């Protein structure tokens, strides 16, 4: 049965939080600006090859506050869930994971994207974030399909997606403008699992 976006919106908390023993995913707040600025600025050379070109005002407080407002509106309208990822022990900002392009109707799908501060990369933090986000997407958002688009030579991101159970489906030519160039992206997806016999969704 196709589930209504209004049903989803009516039962969502004002600010969703996902936790495991070491990590927290939550929506951004104005008070996150200082940590966000320091992490993004220090990681710029590390992140820029995989992101759209940064605007001249990318790291300003005004730009960040506008981002928080936009993120809140996107969540409230059921279009996206833009999380920041924190370490629980000291509330250090590690990166971000966005559940975006949420489609309802006959699609019931979303697209995920993520970024990690350079000092925290390769330590399993984003894999932990995916392990929290995937059940949330299937059970709480009641979606059927998760998609992720990855530049083919971003081998670390590809390994992450495969470790989380994603499978490659094909190539999207000239899909996104990344670092000033239209880049091809490999499309990966993960479908809501079933029990393998009755076909009943495990997250229904």
XYZ file of C-alpha atoms in Angstrom:
204
model
C 0.000 0.000 0.000
C 1.280 3.479 -0.838
C 1.728 5.441 2.369
C 0.834 9.101 2.507
C 3.461 11.732 3.221
C 0.924 13.270 5.592
C 0.900 10.118 7.691
C 4.682 10.294 7.861
C 4.698 13.948 8.850
C 2.013 13.533 11.501
C 4.024 11.052 13.535
C 7.568 12.408 13.210
C 9.312 14.103 16.152
C 10.208 17.781 15.863
C 13.892 16.852 15.865
C 14.810 13.211 15.171
C 17.849 11.763 16.933
C 19.512 8.431 16.129
C 22.052 6.962 18.551
C 24.327 4.010 19.007
C 26.881 3.448 21.760
C 29.318 5.982 20.320
C 27.505 8.206 17.806
C 24.598 10.624 17.444
C 22.782 11.730 14.297
C 20.585 14.822 14.608
C 19.438 17.866 12.657
C 21.819 20.872 12.610
C 21.345 23.777 15.027
C 22.604 27.364 15.000
C 24.875 26.473 17.923
C 26.750 23.968 15.713
C 28.295 26.730 13.615
C 31.646 26.959 15.400
C 32.333 23.219 15.152
C 30.988 23.038 11.612
C 33.151 25.961 10.477
C 36.333 24.532 11.991
C 35.771 21.031 10.630
C 34.773 22.101 7.120
C 37.533 24.696 6.787
C 40.248 22.286 7.972
C 38.907 19.575 5.654
C 38.407 21.720 2.570
C 41.186 20.205 0.432
C 40.050 16.733 1.486
C 36.368 17.342 0.655
C 36.482 19.600 -2.405
C 37.250 16.889 -5.032
C 33.953 15.167 -4.135
C 31.644 18.168 -3.629
C 30.170 21.039 -5.661
C 32.346 24.158 -5.786
C 32.094 26.111 -2.549
C 30.536 29.567 -2.837
C 32.558 32.592 -1.628
C 30.295 32.803 1.447
C 30.226 29.022 2.014
C 31.684 29.109 5.525
C 30.105 32.307 6.839
C 27.771 32.220 9.812
C 24.979 33.781 7.769
C 25.249 31.044 5.168
C 25.208 28.385 7.879
C 22.125 29.878 9.546
C 20.336 29.909 6.183
C 21.353 26.264 5.771
C 19.832 25.376 9.151
C 16.562 27.112 8.217
C 16.458 25.323 4.859
C 17.247 21.978 6.474
C 14.440 22.445 9.006
C 11.988 23.338 6.233
C 13.033 20.319 4.160
C 12.524 18.004 7.119
C 9.190 19.573 8.061
C 7.912 19.149 4.500
C 9.069 15.526 4.283
C 11.620 16.195 1.538
C 14.848 15.420 3.403
C 16.412 14.525 6.744
C 19.771 16.343 6.869
C 21.714 14.901 9.816
C 24.989 15.961 11.379
C 27.091 13.176 12.891
C 28.572 13.601 16.378
C 30.722 11.512 18.695
C 28.718 10.967 21.853
C 31.632 10.959 24.331
C 32.577 14.607 23.748
C 29.909 15.853 21.266
C 32.584 16.406 18.610
C 31.234 16.970 15.100
C 32.513 14.258 12.763
C 30.614 14.824 9.506
C 27.153 14.708 8.004
C 24.658 12.320 6.391
C 21.674 13.571 4.425
C 18.621 11.527 3.507
C 17.422 13.574 0.544
C 15.252 13.525 -2.573
C 12.542 11.636 -0.678
C 9.923 10.447 -3.151
C 6.554 9.062 -2.146
C 3.742 7.663 -4.261
C 4.742 4.591 -6.263
C 8.475 5.239 -5.725
C 8.970 5.284 -1.920
C 12.669 6.037 -2.345
C 15.392 8.421 -1.271
C 18.959 9.397 -2.083
C 21.648 9.530 0.604
C 24.804 11.627 0.649
C 27.487 12.005 3.277
C 30.723 13.763 4.167
C 33.364 13.215 6.826
C 35.936 15.536 8.364
C 39.442 14.627 7.259
C 40.723 13.841 10.770
C 37.890 11.345 11.325
C 37.880 9.586 7.949
C 38.636 5.885 7.687
C 37.757 5.138 11.315
C 34.344 3.495 10.818
C 32.259 6.504 11.844
C 30.299 6.777 8.604
C 29.687 3.033 8.502
C 28.193 3.375 12.003
C 26.066 6.284 10.775
C 24.715 4.168 7.921
C 23.878 1.376 10.349
C 21.676 3.840 12.224
C 20.238 5.566 9.161
C 19.247 2.497 7.139
C 16.748 1.075 9.686
C 15.396 4.600 10.214
C 14.791 4.982 6.480
C 13.045 1.630 6.112
C 11.088 1.568 9.366
C 10.399 5.177 10.364
C 10.302 6.838 6.949
C 8.680 3.698 5.503
C 10.672 3.840 2.273
C 11.357 0.907 -0.012
C 14.591 1.929 -1.713
C 17.770 3.824 -0.792
C 19.985 5.173 -3.561
C 23.519 6.577 -3.463
C 25.491 8.111 -6.333
C 29.262 7.897 -6.189
C 32.064 9.120 -8.477
C 33.574 5.895 -9.872
C 37.108 6.677 -8.670
C 35.980 7.463 -5.115
C 37.100 4.039 -3.981
C 36.694 4.692 -0.251
C 33.056 5.672 -0.676
C 32.397 2.655 -2.897
C 33.881 0.319 -0.281
C 31.692 1.951 2.362
C 28.512 1.441 0.333
C 29.354 -2.172 -0.472
C 30.111 -2.859 3.203
C 26.670 -1.491 4.068
C 24.992 -3.852 1.570
C 24.491 -1.533 -1.414
C 24.717 -2.962 -4.925
C 25.796 -1.177 -8.080
C 23.079 -0.722 -10.696
C 24.661 1.349 -13.436
C 26.314 4.592 -14.509
C 24.712 8.044 -14.502
C 26.515 10.073 -17.158
C 27.317 13.719 -16.372
C 25.092 13.394 -13.323
C 26.355 16.119 -10.951
C 28.566 19.177 -11.206
C 31.375 18.321 -8.802
C 34.328 20.640 -8.188
C 33.438 22.594 -11.319
C 33.018 19.620 -13.675
C 30.066 17.487 -14.738
C 31.036 14.065 -13.422
C 29.716 10.588 -14.112
C 28.399 8.773 -11.043
C 27.898 5.103 -10.313
C 24.432 4.398 -8.925
C 24.164 2.108 -5.904
C 20.985 0.987 -4.182
C 19.700 -0.906 -1.173
C 16.169 -2.328 -0.997
C 14.152 -2.978 2.123
C 14.874 -6.592 3.112
C 12.266 -9.334 3.341
C 12.218 -12.641 5.219
C 13.004 -14.465 1.960
C 9.982 -16.789 2.126
C 6.759 -14.874 2.405
C 8.338 -11.748 0.978
C 7.116 -9.780 3.987
C 9.187 -6.634 4.579
C 11.274 -6.922 7.746
C 10.820 -3.217 8.479
C 7.049 -3.078 7.939
